[in-house]
PDB file of C-alpha atoms and ligand atoms in Angstrom:
ATOM      1  CA  MET A  58     -36.876-106.080  15.258  1.00 70.00           C
ATOM      2  CA  PRO A  59     -33.987-108.270  14.072  1.00 87.00           C
ATOM      3  CA  ARG A  60     -33.376-111.372  16.152  1.00 97.00           C
ATOM      4  CA  THR A  61     -30.301-111.193  18.405  1.00 98.00           C
ATOM      5  CA  LEU A  62     -27.844-113.835  17.221  1.00 98.00           C
ATOM      6  CA  LEU A  63     -26.748-116.481  19.702  1.00 98.00           C
ATOM      7  CA  ILE A  64     -23.532-118.508  19.688  1.00 98.00           C
ATOM      8  CA  ALA A  65     -23.684-121.399  22.167  1.00 98.00           C
ATOM      9  CA  GLY A  66     -20.931-123.870  23.039  1.00 98.00           C
ATOM     10  CA  ASN A  67     -21.899-127.384  24.097  1.00 98.00           C
ATOM     11  CA  TRP A  68     -18.895-128.838  25.901  1.00 98.00           C
ATOM     12  CA  LYS A  69     -20.597-132.242  26.245  1.00 98.00           C
ATOM     13  CA  MET A  70     -18.824-134.705  28.608  1.00 98.00           C
ATOM     14  CA  ASN A  71     -15.484-132.941  28.247  1.00 98.00           C
ATOM     15  CA  LYS A  72     -13.412-130.984  30.766  1.00 98.00           C
ATOM     16  CA  THR A  73     -13.025-131.563  34.465  1.00 98.00           C
ATOM     17  CA  ALA A  74     -13.939-128.539  36.586  1.00 98.00           C
ATOM     18  CA  THR A  75     -10.243-127.576  36.619  1.00 98.00           C
ATOM     19  CA  GLU A  76      -9.886-127.898  32.845  1.00 98.00           C
ATOM     20  CA  ALA A  77     -13.154-126.041  32.310  1.00 98.00           C
ATOM     21  CA  VAL A  78     -11.826-123.066  34.259  1.00 98.00           C
ATOM     22  CA  GLU A  79      -8.728-123.028  32.049  1.00 98.00           C
ATOM     23  CA  LEU A  80     -10.930-122.967  28.946  1.00 98.00           C
ATOM     24  CA  ILE A  81     -13.273-120.245  30.165  1.00 98.00           C
ATOM     25  CA  LYS A  82     -10.302-118.139  31.274  1.00 98.00           C
ATOM     26  CA  ALA A  83      -8.980-118.357  27.709  1.00 98.00           C
ATOM     27  CA  ILE A  84     -12.347-117.293  26.256  1.00 98.00           C
ATOM     28  CA  VAL A  85     -13.699-114.539  28.496  1.00 98.00           C
ATOM     29  CA  PRO A  86     -10.965-111.919  28.064  1.00 97.00           C
ATOM     30  CA  ALA A  87     -11.567-111.948  24.285  1.00 97.00           C
ATOM     31  CA  ILE A  88     -15.376-111.882  24.158  1.00 97.00           C
ATOM     32  CA  GLY A  89     -16.596-111.331  27.694  1.00 93.00           C
ATOM     33  CA  LYS A  90     -17.570-107.709  27.193  1.00 94.00           C
ATOM     34  CA  GLN A  91     -19.191-107.758  23.754  1.00 96.00           C
ATOM     35  CA  THR A  92     -22.906-106.972  23.610  1.00 97.00           C
ATOM     36  CA  ASP A  93     -23.646-107.360  19.871  1.00 97.00           C
ATOM     37  CA  ILE A  94     -24.808-110.949  20.194  1.00 98.00           C
ATOM     38  CA  ASN A  95     -25.668-113.453  22.941  1.00 98.00           C
ATOM     39  CA  VAL A  96     -23.070-116.035  23.940  1.00 98.00           C
ATOM     40  CA  VAL A  97     -23.671-119.145  26.049  1.00 98.00           C
ATOM     41  CA  VAL A  98     -21.264-121.816  27.264  1.00 98.00           C
ATOM     42  CA  ALA A  99     -22.640-125.133  28.493  1.00 99.00           C
ATOM     43  CA  PRO A 100     -20.039-127.065  30.513  1.00 98.00           C
ATOM     44  CA  PRO A 101     -20.800-130.364  32.273  1.00 98.00           C
ATOM     45  CA  PHE A 102     -22.832-130.098  35.504  1.00 98.00           C
ATOM     46  CA  THR A 103     -19.695-130.615  37.593  1.00 98.00           C
ATOM     47  CA  ALA A 104     -18.104-127.462  36.147  1.00 98.00           C
ATOM     48  CA  LEU A 105     -21.144-125.145  36.256  1.00 98.00           C
ATOM     49  CA  GLN A 106     -20.171-123.558  39.547  1.00 98.00           C
ATOM     50  CA  SER A 107     -16.506-122.956  38.723  1.00 98.00           C
ATOM     51  CA  VAL A 108     -17.210-121.744  35.183  1.00 98.00           C
ATOM     52  CA  GLY A 109     -20.025-119.528  36.500  1.00 98.00           C
ATOM     53  CA  GLU A 110     -17.648-117.875  38.959  1.00 98.00           C
ATOM     54  CA  ASN A 111     -15.505-116.899  35.974  1.00 98.00           C
ATOM     55  CA  LEU A 112     -18.455-115.352  34.132  1.00 98.00           C
ATOM     56  CA  VAL A 113     -19.271-112.754  36.780  1.00 97.00           C
ATOM     57  CA  ASN A 114     -18.992-109.294  35.172  1.00 94.00           C
ATOM     58  CA  SER A 115     -18.950-110.811  31.693  1.00 98.00           C
ATOM     59  CA  THR A 116     -21.717-110.927  29.090  1.00 98.00           C
ATOM     60  CA  VAL A 117     -21.249-114.670  28.560  1.00 98.00           C
ATOM     61  CA  ASN A 118     -24.186-116.706  29.850  1.00 98.00           C
ATOM     62  CA  LEU A 119     -24.085-120.075  31.565  1.00 98.00           C
ATOM     63  CA  GLY A 120     -25.936-123.038  30.088  1.00 98.00           C
ATOM     64  CA  ALA A 121     -26.566-126.621  31.177  1.00 98.00           C
ATOM     65  CA  GLN A 122     -26.693-129.606  28.852  1.00 98.00           C
ATOM     66  CA  ASN A 123     -29.750-131.303  30.331  1.00 98.00           C
ATOM     67  CA  VAL A 124     -32.295-130.940  33.135  1.00 98.00           C
ATOM     68  CA  SER A 125     -34.864-133.105  34.866  1.00 98.00           C
ATOM     69  CA  GLU A 126     -38.537-132.613  34.095  1.00 98.00           C
ATOM     70  CA  LYS A 127     -39.261-133.268  37.801  1.00 98.00           C
ATOM     71  CA  PRO A 128     -39.091-130.445  40.325  1.00 97.00           C
ATOM     72  CA  HIS A 129     -37.368-132.401  43.152  1.00 97.00           C
ATOM     73  CA  GLY A 130     -37.459-135.710  44.980  1.00 98.00           C
ATOM     74  CA  ALA A 131     -36.292-139.298  44.684  1.00 98.00           C
ATOM     75  CA  TYR A 132     -34.779-139.190  41.182  1.00 98.00           C
ATOM     76  CA  THR A 133     -31.230-140.425  41.702  1.00 98.00           C
ATOM     77  CA  GLY A 134     -28.713-138.774  39.414  1.00 98.00           C
ATOM     78  CA  GLU A 135     -31.034-136.043  38.154  1.00 98.00           C
ATOM     79  CA  VAL A 136     -30.607-132.253  38.363  1.00 98.00           C
ATOM     80  CA  SER A 137     -33.575-129.903  38.707  1.00 98.00           C
ATOM     81  CA  THR A 138     -34.346-126.528  37.179  1.00 98.00           C
ATOM     82  CA  ALA A 139     -34.108-124.903  40.631  1.00 98.00           C
ATOM     83  CA  MET A 140     -30.622-126.386  41.153  1.00 98.00           C
ATOM     84  CA  LEU A 141     -29.515-124.880  37.851  1.00 98.00           C
ATOM     85  CA  ARG A 142     -31.056-121.488  38.614  1.00 98.00           C
ATOM     86  CA  ASP A 143     -29.259-121.488  41.952  1.00 98.00           C
ATOM     87  CA  LEU A 144     -25.951-121.710  40.044  1.00 98.00           C
ATOM     88  CA  HIS A 145     -26.990-118.775  37.821  1.00 98.00           C
ATOM     89  CA  VAL A 146     -27.629-120.973  34.828  1.00 98.00           C
ATOM     90  CA  THR A 147     -29.801-119.139  32.287  1.00 98.00           C
ATOM     91  CA  HIS A 148     -30.040-121.601  29.373  1.00 98.00           C
ATOM     92  CA  VAL A 149     -30.450-125.351  29.065  1.00 98.00           C
ATOM     93  CA  ILE A 150     -29.956-127.621  26.060  1.00 98.00           C
ATOM     94  CA  ILE A 151     -32.884-130.020  25.765  1.00 98.00           C
ATOM     95  CA  GLY A 152     -33.334-133.044  23.486  1.00 98.00           C
ATOM     96  CA  HIS A 153     -29.836-133.100  22.016  1.00 98.00           C
ATOM     97  CA  SER A 154     -29.614-136.006  19.564  1.00 97.00           C
ATOM     98  CA  GLU A 155     -27.122-137.740  21.878  1.00 97.00           C
ATOM     99  CA  ARG A 156     -29.721-137.676  24.656  1.00 98.00           C
ATOM    100  CA  ARG A 157     -32.397-138.896  22.274  1.00 98.00           C
ATOM    101  CA  SER A 158     -30.326-141.761  20.867  1.00 96.00           C
ATOM    102  CA  TYR A 159     -28.288-142.901  23.908  1.00 97.00           C
ATOM    103  CA  TYR A 160     -30.724-142.112  26.733  1.00 97.00           C
ATOM    104  CA  GLY A 161     -34.067-142.687  25.049  1.00 97.00           C
ATOM    105  CA  GLU A 162     -35.409-139.141  25.259  1.00 98.00           C
ATOM    106  CA  THR A 163     -38.613-138.919  23.285  1.00 98.00           C
ATOM    107  CA  ASP A 164     -40.423-135.851  22.005  1.00 98.00           C
ATOM    108  CA  ALA A 165     -42.831-136.233  24.948  1.00 98.00           C
ATOM    109  CA  ILE A 166     -39.918-136.072  27.424  1.00 98.00           C
ATOM    110  CA  VAL A 167     -38.424-133.134  25.533  1.00 98.00           C
ATOM    111  CA  ASN A 168     -41.765-131.388  25.913  1.00 98.00           C
ATOM    112  CA  LYS A 169     -41.915-132.007  29.687  1.00 98.00           C
ATOM    113  CA  LYS A 170     -38.358-130.749  30.145  1.00 98.00           C
ATOM    114  CA  THR A 171     -39.041-127.686  28.009  1.00 98.00           C
ATOM    115  CA  LEU A 172     -42.146-126.799  30.020  1.00 98.00           C
ATOM    116  CA  ALA A 173     -40.244-127.350  33.294  1.00 98.00           C
ATOM    117  CA  ALA A 174     -37.383-125.123  32.130  1.00 98.00           C
ATOM    118  CA  LEU A 175     -39.702-122.303  31.074  1.00 98.00           C
ATOM    119  CA  GLU A 176     -41.655-122.567  34.308  1.00 97.00           C
ATOM    120  CA  ASN A 177     -38.440-121.829  36.193  1.00 96.00           C
ATOM    121  CA  THR A 178     -37.303-119.069  33.776  1.00 97.00           C
ATOM    122  CA  LEU A 179     -34.570-121.108  32.117  1.00 98.00           C
ATOM    123  CA  LYS A 180     -34.299-120.568  28.377  1.00 98.00           C
ATOM    124  CA  PRO A 181     -34.540-123.966  26.667  1.00 98.00           C
ATOM    125  CA  ILE A 182     -32.419-124.616  23.570  1.00 98.00           C
ATOM    126  CA  VAL A 183     -34.526-127.370  22.059  1.00 98.00           C
ATOM    127  CA  CYS A 184     -32.657-129.555  19.574  1.00 98.00           C
ATOM    128  CA  VAL A 185     -34.285-131.153  16.553  1.00 98.00           C
ATOM    129  CA  GLY A 186     -32.808-132.884  13.528  1.00 98.00           C
ATOM    130  CA  GLU A 187     -33.002-135.844  11.191  1.00 97.00           C
ATOM    131  CA  THR A 188     -30.695-138.849  10.911  1.00 95.00           C
ATOM    132  CA  LEU A 189     -28.928-139.685   7.664  1.00 94.00           C
ATOM    133  CA  ALA A 190     -31.391-142.538   7.000  1.00 94.00           C
ATOM    134  CA  GLU A 191     -34.320-140.161   7.512  1.00 96.00           C
ATOM    135  CA  ARG A 192     -32.827-137.592   5.127  1.00 95.00           C
ATOM    136  CA  GLU A 193     -32.089-140.230   2.519  1.00 93.00           C
ATOM    137  CA  SER A 194     -35.645-141.526   2.686  1.00 96.00           C
ATOM    138  CA  ALA A 195     -37.031-137.981   2.289  1.00 96.00           C
ATOM    139  CA  LYS A 196     -38.416-137.910   5.847  1.00 97.00           C
ATOM    140  CA  THR A 197     -36.577-134.781   7.044  1.00 97.00           C
ATOM    141  CA  PHE A 198     -39.620-132.528   7.196  1.00 98.00           C
ATOM    142  CA  GLU A 199     -41.905-135.193   8.629  1.00 98.00           C
ATOM    143  CA  VAL A 200     -39.434-135.965  11.442  1.00 98.00           C
ATOM    144  CA  ILE A 201     -38.717-132.346  12.278  1.00 98.00           C
ATOM    145  CA  GLY A 202     -42.389-131.398  12.033  1.00 98.00           C
ATOM    146  CA  GLN A 203     -43.162-134.048  14.651  1.00 98.00           C
ATOM    147  CA  GLN A 204     -40.240-133.019  16.898  1.00 98.00           C
ATOM    148  CA  ILE A 205     -41.436-129.415  16.851  1.00 98.00           C
ATOM    149  CA  THR A 206     -45.153-130.094  17.213  1.00 98.00           C
ATOM    150  CA  VAL A 207     -44.786-132.518  20.123  1.00 98.00           C
ATOM    151  CA  GLY A 208     -41.625-131.108  21.715  1.00 98.00           C
ATOM    152  CA  LEU A 209     -42.972-127.559  21.814  1.00 98.00           C
ATOM    153  CA  ALA A 210     -46.638-128.328  22.563  1.00 98.00           C
ATOM    154  CA  ASN A 211     -48.636-126.467  25.204  1.00 97.00           C
ATOM    155  CA  ILE A 212     -46.159-123.656  25.793  1.00 98.00           C
ATOM    156  CA  PRO A 213     -47.948-120.634  27.254  1.00 97.00           C
ATOM    157  CA  ALA A 214     -47.830-117.753  24.769  1.00 96.00           C
ATOM    158  CA  ASN A 215     -46.185-115.462  27.332  1.00 95.00           C
ATOM    159  CA  GLN A 216     -43.287-117.904  27.789  1.00 96.00           C
ATOM    160  CA  PHE A 217     -42.637-118.624  24.133  1.00 97.00           C
ATOM    161  CA  ALA A 218     -40.237-115.707  23.659  1.00 96.00           C
ATOM    162  CA  ASN A 219     -37.731-117.628  25.792  1.00 98.00           C
ATOM    163  CA  VAL A 220     -37.705-120.672  23.531  1.00 98.00           C
ATOM    164  CA  ILE A 221     -34.680-121.226  21.284  1.00 98.00           C
ATOM    165  CA  VAL A 222     -34.632-123.998  18.692  1.00 98.00           C
ATOM    166  CA  ALA A 223     -31.462-125.663  17.387  1.00 98.00           C
ATOM    167  CA  TYR A 224     -31.546-127.500  14.070  1.00 98.00           C
ATOM    168  CA  GLU A 225     -28.870-130.163  14.284  1.00 97.00           C
ATOM    169  CA  PRO A 226     -28.862-132.694  11.457  1.00 96.00           C
ATOM    170  CA  VAL A 227     -27.681-135.819  13.282  1.00 94.00           C
ATOM    171  CA  TRP A 228     -25.439-136.805  10.359  1.00 92.00           C
ATOM    172  CA  ALA A 229     -23.536-133.531  10.728  1.00 92.00           C
ATOM    173  CA  ILE A 230     -22.817-133.719  14.464  1.00 89.00           C
ATOM    174  CA  GLY A 231     -19.178-134.423  15.237  1.00 86.00           C
ATOM    175  CA  THR A 232     -18.668-135.873  11.757  1.00 89.00           C
ATOM    176  CA  GLY A 233     -17.042-132.932   9.981  1.00 86.00           C
ATOM    177  CA  LYS A 234     -19.968-133.009   7.498  1.00 85.00           C
ATOM    178  CA  THR A 235     -21.897-129.747   7.489  1.00 86.00           C
ATOM    179  CA  ALA A 236     -25.242-129.049   5.891  1.00 88.00           C
ATOM    180  CA  THR A 237     -24.694-126.562   3.072  1.00 95.00           C
ATOM    181  CA  PRO A 238     -26.035-123.112   3.910  1.00 97.00           C
ATOM    182  CA  ALA A 239     -28.884-123.677   1.442  1.00 97.00           C
ATOM    183  CA  MET A 240     -29.802-127.062   2.966  1.00 96.00           C
ATOM    184  CA  ALA A 241     -29.772-125.590   6.460  1.00 97.00           C
ATOM    185  CA  GLN A 242     -31.767-122.524   5.408  1.00 98.00           C
ATOM    186  CA  GLU A 243     -34.450-124.729   3.834  1.00 98.00           C
ATOM    187  CA  VAL A 244     -34.966-126.586   7.126  1.00 98.00           C
ATOM    188  CA  HIS A 245     -34.770-123.419   9.238  1.00 98.00           C
ATOM    189  CA  ALA A 246     -37.510-121.827   7.110  1.00 98.00           C
ATOM    190  CA  PHE A 247     -39.589-124.989   7.549  1.00 98.00           C
ATOM    191  CA  ILE A 248     -39.072-124.879  11.332  1.00 98.00           C
ATOM    192  CA  ARG A 249     -40.143-121.241  11.429  1.00 98.00           C
ATOM    193  CA  ALA A 250     -43.310-122.136   9.521  1.00 98.00           C
ATOM    194  CA  GLN A 251     -44.023-124.898  12.073  1.00 98.00           C
ATOM    195  CA  LEU A 252     -43.484-122.435  14.921  1.00 98.00           C
ATOM    196  CA  ALA A 253     -45.947-120.064  13.242  1.00 98.00           C
ATOM    197  CA  LYS A 254     -48.543-122.854  13.185  1.00 97.00           C
ATOM    198  CA  LEU A 255     -48.036-123.382  16.924  1.00 97.00           C
ATOM    199  CA  GLN A 256     -47.735-119.817  18.187  1.00 97.00           C
ATOM    200  CA  GLY A 257     -48.550-117.469  15.285  1.00 97.00           C
ATOM    201  CA  GLU A 258     -46.377-115.653  12.785  1.00 97.00           C
ATOM    202  CA  ALA A 259     -45.239-112.836  15.093  1.00 97.00           C
ATOM    203  CA  ALA A 260     -43.919-115.259  17.732  1.00 97.00           C
ATOM    204  CA  ALA A 261     -42.245-117.394  15.065  1.00 98.00           C
ATOM    205  CA  GLN A 262     -40.478-114.353  13.626  1.00 97.00           C
ATOM    206  CA  LYS A 263     -39.029-113.572  17.067  1.00 97.00           C
ATOM    207  CA  THR A 264     -37.745-117.100  17.795  1.00 98.00           C
ATOM    208  CA  ARG A 265     -34.037-117.808  17.399  1.00 98.00           C
ATOM    209  CA  ILE A 266     -33.249-120.921  15.342  1.00 98.00           C
ATOM    210  CA  LEU A 267     -29.612-122.010  15.696  1.00 98.00           C
ATOM    211  CA  TYR A 268     -27.718-124.311  13.367  1.00 98.00           C
ATOM    212  CA  GLY A 269     -25.553-127.069  14.841  1.00 97.00           C
ATOM    213  CA  GLY A 270     -23.439-129.719  13.197  1.00 95.00           C
ATOM    214  CA  SER A 271     -19.703-129.305  12.593  1.00 93.00           C
ATOM    215  CA  MET A 272     -19.954-125.498  12.588  1.00 96.00           C
ATOM    216  CA  LYS A 273     -16.406-124.139  12.493  1.00 97.00           C
ATOM    217  CA  PRO A 274     -14.675-120.815  11.855  1.00 97.00           C
ATOM    218  CA  ASP A 275     -14.278-121.673   8.163  1.00 97.00           C
ATOM    219  CA  ASN A 276     -17.951-122.415   7.463  1.00 97.00           C
ATOM    220  CA  ALA A 277     -19.721-120.181   9.979  1.00 98.00           C
ATOM    221  CA  ASP A 278     -19.854-116.978   7.917  1.00 98.00           C
ATOM    222  CA  ALA A 279     -21.758-118.631   5.074  1.00 98.00           C
ATOM    223  CA  LEU A 280     -24.204-120.391   7.415  1.00 98.00           C
ATOM    224  CA  LEU A 281     -24.844-117.311   9.552  1.00 98.00           C
ATOM    225  CA  ALA A 282     -25.526-115.203   6.447  1.00 97.00           C
ATOM    226  CA  GLU A 283     -28.727-117.182   5.784  1.00 98.00           C
ATOM    227  CA  ALA A 284     -31.942-115.356   6.611  1.00 97.00           C
ATOM    228  CA  ASP A 285     -33.350-117.890   9.093  1.00 98.00           C
ATOM    229  CA  ILE A 286     -30.084-118.964  10.755  1.00 98.00           C
ATOM    230  CA  ASP A 287     -29.873-117.006  13.988  1.00 98.00           C
ATOM    231  CA  GLY A 288     -26.706-118.438  15.452  1.00 98.00           C
ATOM    232  CA  GLY A 289     -24.942-121.684  16.169  1.00 98.00           C
ATOM    233  CA  LEU A 290     -24.867-124.535  18.671  1.00 98.00           C
ATOM    234  CA  ILE A 291     -21.282-125.685  18.580  1.00 98.00           C
ATOM    235  CA  GLY A 292     -19.720-128.882  19.916  1.00 97.00           C
ATOM    236  CA  GLY A 293     -16.138-129.682  18.957  1.00 97.00           C
ATOM    237  CA  ALA A 294     -15.068-126.157  18.024  1.00 98.00           C
ATOM    238  CA  ALA A 295     -16.375-124.830  21.353  1.00 98.00           C
ATOM    239  CA  LEU A 296     -13.611-126.749  23.143  1.00 98.00           C
ATOM    240  CA  VAL A 297     -10.879-124.779  21.388  1.00 98.00           C
ATOM    241  CA  ALA A 298     -10.733-121.228  22.744  1.00 98.00           C
ATOM    242  CA  LYS A 299      -9.470-119.600  19.556  1.00 98.00           C
ATOM    243  CA  ASP A 300     -12.118-121.342  17.443  1.00 98.00           C
ATOM    244  CA  PHE A 301     -14.956-120.391  19.785  1.00 98.00           C
ATOM    245  CA  ILE A 302     -13.719-116.797  19.874  1.00 98.00           C
ATOM    246  CA  ALA A 303     -13.607-116.805  16.052  1.00 98.00           C
ATOM    247  CA  LEU A 304     -17.167-118.130  15.943  1.00 98.00           C
ATOM    248  CA  VAL A 305     -18.341-115.322  18.208  1.00 98.00           C
ATOM    249  CA  GLU A 306     -16.593-112.873  15.872  1.00 98.00           C
ATOM    250  CA  SER A 307     -18.426-114.470  12.919  1.00 98.00           C
ATOM    251  CA  GLY A 308     -21.682-114.021  14.829  1.00 98.00           C
ATOM    252  CA  LYS A 309     -20.906-110.344  15.423  1.00 98.00           C
ATOM    253  CA  LYS A 310     -20.120-109.818  11.725  1.00 97.00           C
ATOM    254  CA  ALA A 311     -23.305-111.598  10.653  1.00 97.00           C
ATOM    255  CA  SER A 312     -25.329-109.595  13.156  1.00 97.00           C
ATOM    256  CA  ALA A 313     -24.028-106.322  11.716  1.00 96.00           C
ATOM    257  CA  ARG A 314     -25.187-107.396   8.235  1.00 93.00           C
ATOM    258  CA  LYS A 315     -28.662-108.664   9.214  1.00 85.00           C
TER     259      LYS A 315
HETATM  260  C1  PEP B  21     -23.488-130.564  18.972  1.00 89.10           C
HETATM  261  O1  PEP B  21     -23.291-131.637  19.488  1.00 89.10           O
HETATM  262  O2  PEP B  21     -24.380-129.823  19.410  1.00 89.10           O
HETATM  263  C2  PEP B  21     -22.661-130.206  17.834  1.00 89.10           C
HETATM  264  C3  PEP B  21     -23.138-129.353  16.972  1.00 89.10           C
HETATM  265  O3  PEP B  21     -21.427-130.822  17.739  1.00 89.10           O
HETATM  266  P1  PEP B  21     -20.292-130.522  16.628  1.00 89.10           P
HETATM  267  O4  PEP B  21     -20.168-129.040  16.486  1.00 89.10           O
HETATM  268  O5  PEP B  21     -19.069-131.163  17.173  1.00 89.10           O
HETATM  269  O6  PEP B  21     -20.768-131.169  15.358  1.00 89.10           O
END
């Protein structure tokens, strides 16, 4: 069974609820009925409700950019898995490099959040990736091996099918620098081998591994053609309706060829 490609837009801390509605209204008419691939948009928490209302009767799924590992209680400023589910959120980005570097999220925290998401039937998009210094000191595989082994530890076998991994080289995020398709493919194949060690070859073959890092309409076709690249996690280009629509079209083309 080929893996269903996934194109996900991470809107980060951009767009008020009003602006987010404008953006989703520009996207949905173009791609809201396609069923060839999966599409997710992840607006800020404050726009989840209004964007979600505009996704009813569309095939576009709603994602969040973070979630608490705690179920409820005195955790000021946090948002739980149940709160997201209540807004019809289906996916959640976990361990984005911005959360790791600015908010101190460790692999152990990523693991707790991933387990909490799966427990409440949210599909986690777990981000891994090396910094420029790590790549230049030949630590890419060591770093990513650790992020996968710790971040995805102890996942019950029957929940693993809902896990999505995103390889996002930190040096490529928001910088305009993209990993070449060959560089990305090498790491994606490594990640799949790590997943096989954790959950067996069959589960690893079913897991989507997205690429993220300055993916744009002009480089997406080449990246998505690689055997182990199963879609994209897109930041900047996801904020421009025509670019995001073009990326979904690239995903559909790649899906037809895989
Ligand atoms: C991201 O932050 O997930 C990302 C890939 O950003 P950009 O596409 O802007 O590099």
